[in-house]
Amino acid sequence: MLMNTFSCTTASSHRCSTFRPSRSNHSHQQQHHSIMTFLIIFISALVIITQFSSQVLSQQLTVNSPRTSMPSNQDATDPGKWIEYGIYLIIIFVVILVLGLIGYVIVIGFFCCRLCGCCGGCKPKKKGATHPYKKKDLLVPSILAIIGYISLLIVCILGLIFSGLFSQNIRVMVKETRSLIGNVNGTVSGVGTIGNAASDKIPVLVNGFTPLVDGAFKLLSPVDNMAQTVQNSINTLYQVNNTDAPVIYQHIDNVRADLKTLKNRTELQNVPDPNTAIPDVRSTVTSGINTGISALQQGEKIIVDARASLNNTIYSTKNTINSTVYNTINTTLVSSLSSFTSQISNVMEMVNTYLPESRVDDVTYYVYAAENARISLVTIFFVWCGFLYLFTLLGIVFKVPILVEVTSCCTCGTAWLFFLVAAFQIPIYILVNDLCTTAPSTVKYLGDSYGNPLIHGATGNFVTLPNVSVLIDRVATCTPGQSYLNAALGADFLGALGIDNMIGSATGSIAGALDSFNVTSLVDSAKSYIVSANLTSIKTDYTSDVISAQNQLNTSFSQLQDIQNFNGFSYANYTKAIDDVNAAVSPYGLYYTYQNITLLDCNAPPINQDSQAQQKCNTTKANALDQLTLYNTTLTEVLKLNATANHLRAGLQTLVNDFNSLSNTFAPIKSLPNTLVTQLDTLALNISNYVTDLKSRLNSTIKSALTDYINNVTATSLDCGYVGSYVSTTEKTVCYGMTNETLITGILSLIIGVIMIIMFVVLLILGKRLRYQTSKGLVDPPMGAEMVEPSMQQGLPPMDLHH
């Protein structure tokens, strides 16, 4: 039936044609079909069992001597070996029963001997004694009966405990087995929907490829920084051109005006030419700034365009990768998975036929019912044993021999049942213990022998599978979250499933998309514009010219410290004029200075009395007043020139500060070309290295993404964690729990049987003595006296005490 699932008949040719790949897609579909064939490997176990059964039945039966070990590996296929092992278990069963029978023979022999008068029937304990039993003779058998009862009670309680544990483990195994069957059915059902799951989970795969290109977004940050740096430089140049430069130009105009004022005074020496001392800063700086701004704007545009181009390339590459992955997966893997749904439906029908839910429920019900009945019977059985000897205690306390005698008979019958239980449970323990020891290796051996050809044939040699024994080990240790694919084939199941060609195809397409990450031309264009800005050629440091002008003006500034020779003024003439006045008026006892020269009146007496003296006075006074006027005029002009000189000196220092500030402002701008060129070269190198590195790890990244994708698809439908859990539970419950509990309860049953045999003998003796004493009503005689039977006191012959 399984093979028919994969066959195509004439009547279903249309269905088969949809499933059969075309020649162009044959290799891809074969590889993806290999995934699907692997998904039903566990169904092939049915065929393995059939093949193994036919192999066993076809062998010739040969039985030799009994064997004490369970058949394993190749011996497991020989029915004769199993018969030999079964004979060994039967021997164990018979030996235990024989031990019980021996006990019964001894007890029956003892009973017969007492009936015949042997073994203490009516024989006196001492020769010559006429009374065989006394009251104190009840003490020893009573103590033995109590000890036996307590021992039996302890063993019965232990038996109940271990029987209860056995029942609990039975229920755990039934529950786990039912859960396992349900999970297997769920797995088979889930495989039928794996095609839809594969289609729905494609976004997971696409997201798995996102890191391939998302790393390129980190390359955009330096581009943004470069564009911002260029824009900041442009803003700085605009500020210099519109704000700082006009102020400097005004300062230059002020300095030139002061220089012209000083230059016009012929008395001053070494005054620099106003037109050449301070260079034409306006023509050089402004034109350079305008040229730089234009070039930087072009360079910034190229950088921004490069950023946009790189961003578009990233998204374009992502779209290419996503479409390539989607088309590759959707047209090969998903289509193959979807086409497999009908075949899985046939597998589901087969599973439901052989193991329907109703049958599982029925088995569970009957197992629970049988176990409930067993535990009830065991409880009644052990409780019966416990209460059985209460009759003995009652018989001893109330001197009712019939209770002791009935108990002894019940003990004899019950002991046989415990020997029978022990005879069953100890062989069962040996069988289960041997199964736990040899079954795993035997199953793996049979799987390698009979399962390998079937499984490899079912996969069409498209899947590289390990031996069945390896598959069993891996699946048996499967943990939650693992799928059958991951557990059976290992972490690198892509290679085992033969998906390398598909990975190679996807790698080629994605590598082609990565080649579009090429910004070399944009980088070269941006570099050319940045370099053409000629920012380094803009001269902003004119401090040397200003300092040179300052040095030339030092002589002129020193000349302005004295009014000598300005406007023809001479200190000698100025002094001589006042001296001449005093020489003219000294005969009259008068003395004048320039401060009071205006008070001199040459037309007043006594000077007017001498006409010649009067004329001389007027002449010298007029000359002195002229010198005073010349002095005042010259002094005023020199003071103005000093003010101009001071203003010029401050203006020159302002220009020095202006040019220093301008140089500091231009320092980063002048270094901008070299910085940007280095950054652009680094950007191009980083992109090249990024693409190269990405291509080198592309294959591993794709394999990782595909692995995550398939794990995600199969996480639910092919989860095998329940298998590992079931194996672990079985090992703990059966191999360590139920087997030991079976052995212990078997040994306890054997001990109970032995105790009951001993108790039968004790109770037989005790019942005899108790009956004698109760029938005669004897008591212990006084100290030193002997007990005398009433018949002897009357001179009658002794009574027959045989019974």
PDB file of C-alpha atoms in Angstrom, residues 444 447-448 451-452 466-473:
ATOM      1  CA  LYS A 444      19.208  -0.921  15.353  1.00  0.00           C
ATOM      2  CA  GLY A 447      17.008  -1.517  11.048  1.00  0.00           C
ATOM      3  CA  ASP A 448      20.414  -1.478   9.367  1.00  0.00           C
ATOM      4  CA  GLY A 451      15.484  -0.878   6.879  1.00  0.00           C
ATOM      5  CA  ASN A 452      18.436   0.704   5.050  1.00  0.00           C
ATOM      6  CA  PRO A 466      22.752   7.765   7.644  1.00  0.00           C
ATOM      7  CA  ASN A 467      22.137   4.189   8.677  1.00  0.00           C
ATOM      8  CA  VAL A 468      18.844   3.379  10.354  1.00  0.00           C
ATOM      9  CA  SER A 469      20.695   2.752  13.624  1.00  0.00           C
ATOM     10  CA  VAL A 470      22.001   6.320  13.555  1.00  0.00           C
ATOM     11  CA  LEU A 471      18.525   7.622  12.723  1.00  0.00           C
ATOM     12  CA  ILE A 472      17.086   5.675  15.650  1.00  0.00           C
ATOM     13  CA  ASP A 473      19.693   7.077  18.053  1.00  0.00           C
TER      14      ASP A 473
END
